[in-house]
PDB file of C-alpha atoms in Angstrom:
ATOM      1  CA  GLU A 200       9.676  11.481  10.056  1.00  0.00           C
ATOM      2  CA  ALA A 201       6.573  12.240  12.109  1.00  0.00           C
ATOM      3  CA  GLN A 202       5.897   9.275  14.337  1.00  0.00           C
ATOM      4  CA  VAL A 203       4.954   7.775  17.657  1.00  0.00           C
ATOM      5  CA  THR A 204       7.543   5.397  19.060  1.00  0.00           C
ATOM      6  CA  GLN A 205       7.160   2.801  21.783  1.00  0.00           C
ATOM      7  CA  ASN A 206       9.715   0.759  23.660  1.00  0.00           C
ATOM      8  CA  PRO A 207      10.087  -2.058  24.133  1.00  0.00           C
ATOM      9  CA  ARG A 208       8.169  -3.659  21.258  1.00  0.00           C
ATOM     10  CA  TYR A 209       8.073  -7.027  22.989  1.00  0.00           C
ATOM     11  CA  LEU A 210       8.361  -7.829  26.674  1.00  0.00           C
ATOM     12  CA  ILE A 211       7.996 -10.989  28.717  1.00  0.00           C
ATOM     13  CA  THR A 212       8.005 -10.505  32.462  1.00  0.00           C
ATOM     14  CA  VAL A 213       6.840 -12.159  35.656  1.00  0.00           C
ATOM     15  CA  THR A 214       4.036 -11.277  38.012  1.00  0.00           C
ATOM     16  CA  GLY A 215       4.833  -8.406  40.349  1.00  0.00           C
ATOM     17  CA  LYS A 216       7.941  -7.076  38.604  1.00  0.00           C
ATOM     18  CA  LYS A 217       7.476  -3.371  37.946  1.00  0.00           C
ATOM     19  CA  LEU A 218       7.858  -2.284  34.358  1.00  0.00           C
ATOM     20  CA  THR A 219       7.590   0.829  32.233  1.00  0.00           C
ATOM     21  CA  VAL A 220       6.634   1.100  28.583  1.00  0.00           C
ATOM     22  CA  THR A 221       7.836   4.332  27.042  1.00  0.00           C
ATOM     23  CA  CYS A 222       5.989   6.368  24.431  1.00  0.00           C
ATOM     24  CA  SER A 223       7.343   9.361  22.587  1.00  0.00           C
ATOM     25  CA  GLN A 224       5.959  11.536  19.770  1.00  0.00           C
ATOM     26  CA  ASN A 225       7.779  14.120  17.657  1.00  0.00           C
ATOM     27  CA  MET A 226       4.741  15.969  16.303  1.00  0.00           C
ATOM     28  CA  ASN A 227       4.307  18.457  19.179  1.00  0.00           C
ATOM     29  CA  HIS A 228       0.906  16.936  19.907  1.00  0.00           C
ATOM     30  CA  GLU A 229      -0.928  18.009  23.031  1.00  0.00           C
ATOM     31  CA  TYR A 230      -3.049  14.876  23.399  1.00  0.00           C
ATOM     32  CA  MET A 231      -1.663  11.422  24.154  1.00  0.00           C
ATOM     33  CA  SER A 232      -3.352   8.193  25.115  1.00  0.00           C
ATOM     34  CA  TRP A 233      -2.727   4.544  25.968  1.00  0.00           C
ATOM     35  CA  TYR A 234      -4.865   1.653  24.737  1.00  0.00           C
ATOM     36  CA  ARG A 235      -4.822  -2.079  25.144  1.00  0.00           C
ATOM     37  CA  GLN A 236      -6.015  -4.480  22.470  1.00  0.00           C
ATOM     38  CA  ASP A 237      -7.211  -7.972  23.334  1.00  0.00           C
ATOM     39  CA  PRO A 238      -8.615 -10.696  21.046  1.00  0.00           C
ATOM     40  CA  GLY A 239     -12.331 -10.262  20.443  1.00  0.00           C
ATOM     41  CA  LEU A 240     -12.365  -6.820  22.035  1.00  0.00           C
ATOM     42  CA  GLY A 241     -11.913  -3.423  20.486  1.00  0.00           C
ATOM     43  CA  LEU A 242      -9.151  -1.131  21.626  1.00  0.00           C
ATOM     44  CA  ARG A 243      -9.862   0.066  25.140  1.00  0.00           C
ATOM     45  CA  GLN A 244      -8.508   3.273  26.559  1.00  0.00           C
ATOM     46  CA  ILE A 245      -6.348   3.004  29.686  1.00  0.00           C
ATOM     47  CA  TYR A 246      -5.319   6.603  30.363  1.00  0.00           C
ATOM     48  CA  TYR A 247      -5.128   9.802  28.406  1.00  0.00           C
ATOM     49  CA  SER A 248      -3.474  13.188  28.715  1.00  0.00           C
ATOM     50  CA  MET A 249      -4.860  16.429  27.343  1.00  0.00           C
ATOM     51  CA  ASN A 250      -1.558  18.248  27.913  1.00  0.00           C
ATOM     52  CA  VAL A 251       1.538  18.350  30.101  1.00  0.00           C
ATOM     53  CA  GLU A 252       0.781  17.519  33.731  1.00  0.00           C
ATOM     54  CA  VAL A 253      -2.863  16.708  32.855  1.00  0.00           C
ATOM     55  CA  THR A 254      -3.824  13.027  32.898  1.00  0.00           C
ATOM     56  CA  ASP A 255      -7.126  11.235  33.301  1.00  0.00           C
ATOM     57  CA  LYS A 256      -8.493   7.715  33.531  1.00  0.00           C
ATOM     58  CA  GLY A 257      -9.888   5.935  30.527  1.00  0.00           C
ATOM     59  CA  ASP A 258     -12.129   2.896  30.562  1.00  0.00           C
ATOM     60  CA  VAL A 259      -9.706   0.352  32.041  1.00  0.00           C
ATOM     61  CA  PRO A 260      -7.191   2.198  34.281  1.00  0.00           C
ATOM     62  CA  GLU A 261      -6.882  -0.373  37.082  1.00  0.00           C
ATOM     63  CA  GLY A 262      -3.322  -1.587  37.579  1.00  0.00           C
ATOM     64  CA  TYR A 263      -1.735   1.158  35.476  1.00  0.00           C
ATOM     65  CA  LYS A 264      -0.126   4.533  36.107  1.00  0.00           C
ATOM     66  CA  VAL A 265       0.983   7.259  33.740  1.00  0.00           C
ATOM     67  CA  SER A 266       2.806  10.560  33.897  1.00  0.00           C
ATOM     68  CA  ARG A 267       3.152  13.508  31.509  1.00  0.00           C
ATOM     69  CA  LYS A 268       6.095  15.602  32.597  1.00  0.00           C
ATOM     70  CA  GLU A 269       7.066  16.552  29.056  1.00  0.00           C
ATOM     71  CA  LYS A 270       4.923  17.132  26.017  1.00  0.00           C
ATOM     72  CA  ARG A 271       6.601  14.458  23.907  1.00  0.00           C
ATOM     73  CA  ASN A 272       6.670  11.588  26.436  1.00  0.00           C
ATOM     74  CA  PHE A 273       3.866   9.588  28.033  1.00  0.00           C
ATOM     75  CA  PRO A 274       5.168   6.462  29.800  1.00  0.00           C
ATOM     76  CA  LEU A 275       2.870   3.666  30.961  1.00  0.00           C
ATOM     77  CA  ILE A 276       3.807   2.128  34.304  1.00  0.00           C
ATOM     78  CA  LEU A 277       2.729  -1.245  35.632  1.00  0.00           C
ATOM     79  CA  GLU A 278       3.683  -1.237  39.316  1.00  0.00           C
ATOM     80  CA  SER A 279       2.820  -4.902  39.907  1.00  0.00           C
ATOM     81  CA  PRO A 280       1.948  -6.622  36.639  1.00  0.00           C
ATOM     82  CA  SER A 281      -0.467  -9.537  36.665  1.00  0.00           C
ATOM     83  CA  PRO A 282      -1.238 -12.143  33.981  1.00  0.00           C
ATOM     84  CA  ASN A 283      -4.515 -10.376  33.065  1.00  0.00           C
ATOM     85  CA  GLN A 284      -2.411  -7.468  31.835  1.00  0.00           C
ATOM     86  CA  THR A 285      -0.979  -9.636  29.093  1.00  0.00           C
ATOM     87  CA  SER A 286      -2.024  -7.704  26.023  1.00  0.00           C
ATOM     88  CA  LEU A 287      -1.010  -5.605  23.035  1.00  0.00           C
ATOM     89  CA  TYR A 288      -0.542  -1.977  24.045  1.00  0.00           C
ATOM     90  CA  PHE A 289      -0.746   1.056  21.802  1.00  0.00           C
ATOM     91  CA  CYS A 290       0.212   4.631  22.475  1.00  0.00           C
ATOM     92  CA  ALA A 291      -1.457   7.327  20.380  1.00  0.00           C
ATOM     93  CA  SER A 292      -1.222  11.086  20.006  1.00  0.00           C
ATOM     94  CA  ALA A 293      -3.351  13.825  18.446  1.00  0.00           C
ATOM     95  CA  PRO A 294      -2.803  17.554  17.826  1.00  0.00           C
ATOM     96  CA  SER A 295      -5.205  18.538  20.591  1.00  0.00           C
ATOM     97  CA  GLY A 296      -7.844  17.092  22.834  1.00  0.00           C
ATOM     98  CA  SER A 297     -10.385  19.768  22.138  1.00  0.00           C
ATOM     99  CA  SER A 298     -11.274  18.900  18.547  1.00  0.00           C
ATOM    100  CA  SER A 299     -13.534  15.966  17.767  1.00  0.00           C
ATOM    101  CA  TYR A 300     -12.035  15.623  14.295  1.00  0.00           C
ATOM    102  CA  ASN A 301      -8.380  15.217  15.141  1.00  0.00           C
ATOM    103  CA  GLU A 302      -6.902  11.974  13.861  1.00  0.00           C
ATOM    104  CA  GLN A 303      -5.062   9.926  16.445  1.00  0.00           C
ATOM    105  CA  PHE A 304      -1.678   8.631  15.328  1.00  0.00           C
ATOM    106  CA  PHE A 305      -0.781   5.276  16.776  1.00  0.00           C
ATOM    107  CA  GLY A 306       2.557   3.812  17.729  1.00  0.00           C
ATOM    108  CA  PRO A 307       3.675   0.362  16.532  1.00  0.00           C
ATOM    109  CA  GLY A 308       2.485  -1.420  19.664  1.00  0.00           C
ATOM    110  CA  THR A 309       4.097  -3.249  22.586  1.00  0.00           C
ATOM    111  CA  ARG A 310       3.289  -6.905  23.075  1.00  0.00           C
ATOM    112  CA  LEU A 311       3.443  -7.662  26.797  1.00  0.00           C
ATOM    113  CA  THR A 312       3.302 -11.121  28.340  1.00  0.00           C
ATOM    114  CA  VAL A 313       3.073 -11.474  32.108  1.00  0.00           C
ATOM    115  CA  LEU A 314       3.817 -14.965  33.407  1.00  0.00           C
TER     116      LEU A 314
ATOM    117  CA  LYS B 184     -24.788   1.632  25.933  1.00  0.00           C
ATOM    118  CA  ASN B 185     -22.595   3.031  23.162  1.00  0.00           C
ATOM    119  CA  GLN B 186     -21.428   0.204  20.946  1.00  0.00           C
ATOM    120  CA  VAL B 187     -19.816  -0.398  17.582  1.00  0.00           C
ATOM    121  CA  GLU B 188     -20.331  -3.751  15.863  1.00  0.00           C
ATOM    122  CA  GLN B 189     -18.567  -4.911  12.732  1.00  0.00           C
ATOM    123  CA  SER B 190     -19.277  -7.692  10.299  1.00  0.00           C
ATOM    124  CA  PRO B 191     -18.100 -10.019   9.092  1.00  0.00           C
ATOM    125  CA  GLN B 192     -15.558 -10.947  11.738  1.00  0.00           C
ATOM    126  CA  SER B 193     -13.240 -12.261   9.044  1.00  0.00           C
ATOM    127  CA  LEU B 194     -13.232 -12.467   5.276  1.00  0.00           C
ATOM    128  CA  ILE B 195     -11.146 -14.189   2.616  1.00  0.00           C
ATOM    129  CA  ILE B 196     -11.222 -12.943  -0.972  1.00  0.00           C
ATOM    130  CA  LEU B 197      -9.179 -13.452  -4.112  1.00  0.00           C
ATOM    131  CA  GLU B 198      -6.867 -10.759  -5.367  1.00  0.00           C
ATOM    132  CA  GLY B 199      -8.633  -8.393  -7.731  1.00  0.00           C
ATOM    133  CA  LYS B 200     -12.088  -8.936  -6.239  1.00  0.00           C
ATOM    134  CA  ASN B 201     -14.172  -6.315  -4.446  1.00  0.00           C
ATOM    135  CA  CYS B 202     -15.496  -6.561  -0.908  1.00  0.00           C
ATOM    136  CA  THR B 203     -17.621  -4.599   1.542  1.00  0.00           C
ATOM    137  CA  LEU B 204     -17.201  -4.415   5.289  1.00  0.00           C
ATOM    138  CA  GLN B 205     -20.014  -3.332   7.583  1.00  0.00           C
ATOM    139  CA  CYS B 206     -20.171  -1.235  10.735  1.00  0.00           C
ATOM    140  CA  ASN B 207     -23.271  -0.645  12.870  1.00  0.00           C
ATOM    141  CA  TYR B 208     -23.193   1.690  15.836  1.00  0.00           C
ATOM    142  CA  THR B 209     -25.441   2.843  18.633  1.00  0.00           C
ATOM    143  CA  VAL B 210     -23.325   5.838  19.683  1.00  0.00           C
ATOM    144  CA  SER B 211     -25.511   8.870  20.252  1.00  0.00           C
ATOM    145  CA  PRO B 212     -25.230  11.746  19.794  1.00  0.00           C
ATOM    146  CA  PHE B 213     -22.893  11.112  16.907  1.00  0.00           C
ATOM    147  CA  SER B 214     -19.911  13.232  15.902  1.00  0.00           C
ATOM    148  CA  ASN B 215     -17.893  11.302  13.365  1.00  0.00           C
ATOM    149  CA  LEU B 216     -16.801   7.861  12.199  1.00  0.00           C
ATOM    150  CA  ARG B 217     -13.382   6.729  11.078  1.00  0.00           C
ATOM    151  CA  TRP B 218     -12.174   3.621   9.353  1.00  0.00           C
ATOM    152  CA  TYR B 219      -8.702   2.470  10.335  1.00  0.00           C
ATOM    153  CA  LYS B 220      -6.495  -0.127   8.689  1.00  0.00           C
ATOM    154  CA  GLN B 221      -4.282  -2.164  11.007  1.00  0.00           C
ATOM    155  CA  ASP B 222      -1.575  -4.272   9.419  1.00  0.00           C
ATOM    156  CA  THR B 223      -0.330  -7.237  11.418  1.00  0.00           C
ATOM    157  CA  GLY B 224       2.149  -6.057  14.042  1.00  0.00           C
ATOM    158  CA  ARG B 225       1.483  -2.378  13.385  1.00  0.00           C
ATOM    159  CA  GLY B 226      -0.644   0.367  14.855  1.00  0.00           C
ATOM    160  CA  PRO B 227      -3.923   1.427  13.221  1.00  0.00           C
ATOM    161  CA  VAL B 228      -3.742   4.004  10.434  1.00  0.00           C
ATOM    162  CA  SER B 229      -6.695   6.207   9.486  1.00  0.00           C
ATOM    163  CA  LEU B 230      -8.236   5.631   6.046  1.00  0.00           C
ATOM    164  CA  THR B 231     -11.108   8.063   6.134  1.00  0.00           C
ATOM    165  CA  ILE B 232     -13.286  10.139   8.442  1.00  0.00           C
ATOM    166  CA  MET B 233     -16.971  10.830   7.939  1.00  0.00           C
ATOM    167  CA  THR B 234     -19.156  13.366   9.680  1.00  0.00           C
ATOM    168  CA  PHE B 235     -22.905  13.453  10.127  1.00  0.00           C
ATOM    169  CA  SER B 236     -23.556  15.292   6.876  1.00  0.00           C
ATOM    170  CA  GLU B 237     -21.386  13.107   4.654  1.00  0.00           C
ATOM    171  CA  ASN B 238     -22.772  10.091   2.787  1.00  0.00           C
ATOM    172  CA  THR B 239     -19.714   8.851   0.947  1.00  0.00           C
ATOM    173  CA  LYS B 240     -15.984   9.482   0.870  1.00  0.00           C
ATOM    174  CA  SER B 241     -13.239   7.857  -1.145  1.00  0.00           C
ATOM    175  CA  ASN B 242      -9.555   7.311  -0.531  1.00  0.00           C
ATOM    176  CA  GLY B 243      -8.077   5.587  -3.552  1.00  0.00           C
ATOM    177  CA  ARG B 244      -9.595   2.119  -3.803  1.00  0.00           C
ATOM    178  CA  TYR B 245     -11.352   2.561  -0.464  1.00  0.00           C
ATOM    179  CA  THR B 246     -14.850   4.051  -0.378  1.00  0.00           C
ATOM    180  CA  ALA B 247     -16.706   4.613   2.859  1.00  0.00           C
ATOM    181  CA  THR B 248     -20.422   5.263   3.145  1.00  0.00           C
ATOM    182  CA  LEU B 249     -22.447   6.518   6.069  1.00  0.00           C
ATOM    183  CA  ASP B 250     -26.161   6.416   6.799  1.00  0.00           C
ATOM    184  CA  ALA B 251     -26.586   8.436   9.978  1.00  0.00           C
ATOM    185  CA  ASP B 252     -30.309   7.667  10.126  1.00  0.00           C
ATOM    186  CA  THR B 253     -29.814   3.913  10.341  1.00  0.00           C
ATOM    187  CA  LYS B 254     -26.444   4.290  12.112  1.00  0.00           C
ATOM    188  CA  GLN B 255     -24.630   2.170   9.561  1.00  0.00           C
ATOM    189  CA  SER B 256     -21.373   2.571   7.680  1.00  0.00           C
ATOM    190  CA  SER B 257     -19.634   0.434   5.105  1.00  0.00           C
ATOM    191  CA  LEU B 258     -16.137   0.280   3.684  1.00  0.00           C
ATOM    192  CA  HIS B 259     -15.895  -0.903   0.097  1.00  0.00           C
ATOM    193  CA  ILE B 260     -12.563  -2.072  -1.271  1.00  0.00           C
ATOM    194  CA  THR B 261     -12.252  -2.180  -5.035  1.00  0.00           C
ATOM    195  CA  ALA B 262      -9.868  -4.395  -6.991  1.00  0.00           C
ATOM    196  CA  SER B 263      -8.270  -5.817  -3.882  1.00  0.00           C
ATOM    197  CA  GLN B 264      -4.517  -6.269  -3.599  1.00  0.00           C
ATOM    198  CA  LEU B 265      -2.433  -8.547  -1.408  1.00  0.00           C
ATOM    199  CA  SER B 266      -1.415  -5.472   0.602  1.00  0.00           C
ATOM    200  CA  ASP B 267      -5.039  -4.953   1.599  1.00  0.00           C
ATOM    201  CA  SER B 268      -4.719  -7.954   3.929  1.00  0.00           C
ATOM    202  CA  ALA B 269      -5.216  -6.384   7.357  1.00  0.00           C
ATOM    203  CA  SER B 270      -7.736  -5.742  10.094  1.00  0.00           C
ATOM    204  CA  TYR B 271     -10.179  -2.907   9.391  1.00  0.00           C
ATOM    205  CA  ILE B 272     -11.494  -1.124  12.427  1.00  0.00           C
ATOM    206  CA  CYS B 273     -14.529   1.147  12.613  1.00  0.00           C
ATOM    207  CA  VAL B 274     -14.234   3.865  15.257  1.00  0.00           C
ATOM    208  CA  VAL B 275     -17.063   6.161  16.295  1.00  0.00           C
ATOM    209  CA  ARG B 276     -16.847   9.339  18.327  1.00  0.00           C
ATOM    210  CA  GLY B 277     -19.814  10.660  20.202  1.00  0.00           C
ATOM    211  CA  TYR B 278     -20.653  14.328  20.536  1.00  0.00           C
ATOM    212  CA  GLY B 279     -20.086  15.893  23.917  1.00  0.00           C
ATOM    213  CA  GLY B 280     -18.724  14.284  27.045  1.00  0.00           C
ATOM    214  CA  ALA B 281     -15.025  13.518  27.284  1.00  0.00           C
ATOM    215  CA  THR B 282     -13.308  14.927  24.243  1.00  0.00           C
ATOM    216  CA  ASN B 283     -11.488  12.537  21.979  1.00  0.00           C
ATOM    217  CA  LYS B 284     -13.336   9.578  23.480  1.00  0.00           C
ATOM    218  CA  LEU B 285     -13.598   6.928  20.836  1.00  0.00           C
ATOM    219  CA  ILE B 286     -15.636   3.731  20.669  1.00  0.00           C
ATOM    220  CA  PHE B 287     -13.751   1.032  18.776  1.00  0.00           C
ATOM    221  CA  GLY B 288     -15.236  -1.881  16.891  1.00  0.00           C
ATOM    222  CA  THR B 289     -13.530  -5.265  17.128  1.00  0.00           C
ATOM    223  CA  GLY B 290     -12.509  -5.149  13.486  1.00  0.00           C
ATOM    224  CA  THR B 291     -12.885  -7.260  10.364  1.00  0.00           C
ATOM    225  CA  LEU B 292      -9.865  -9.374   9.484  1.00  0.00           C
ATOM    226  CA  LEU B 293      -9.439  -9.387   5.704  1.00  0.00           C
ATOM    227  CA  ALA B 294      -7.193 -11.869   3.915  1.00  0.00           C
ATOM    228  CA  VAL B 295      -6.548 -11.335   0.205  1.00  0.00           C
ATOM    229  CA  GLN B 296      -5.237 -14.441  -1.496  1.00  0.00           C
ATOM    230  CA  PRO B 297      -3.435 -14.651  -4.847  1.00  0.00           C
TER     231      PRO B 297
END
């Protein structure tokens, strides 16, 4: 089944404890992206990747890191999480980054709470 | 500033009734507009995409309209079902600039009651 998977789905952690949220897609998509979703706000882009080894900042990149060593994986790293990073996170992928009409396929989301 | 605004914020309707959700945007230049459905605890799923030249597009009981002159779109749901209960998100892509950059609305939360 074609899908985007994220792990973990739920995570409660404490301030300053490094964590990684994994994202994997099995559709051979070139483009991948991370978003966060907060109440009253639309999804906001954190980082995106046009292809392997190519990553770029989105609208809210502060406090996050990403890497794209393989086409299928795009992990999101929080080196020192803070309570304002408590949010619902979505990973998404699309066939390519060069077409304006490509649909983005979203993962199931990761609910992160930072105490 | 490029923005996407949706109304109403939330809506409750009875099963079998119709409803219309609104989306106004200021994104310019405009490339396309998508409506996504997001079930509780799930990621958004695309319902339909509309480009500048399209006025209406249907996907089953969902019909989207677009007026590119007034920068307005609507999503009409016919004969609603309990499974239509979800958040509906309007997403607009501008033309040019960073590819694949999307502007997301905050969504309309629809509850269909029996």
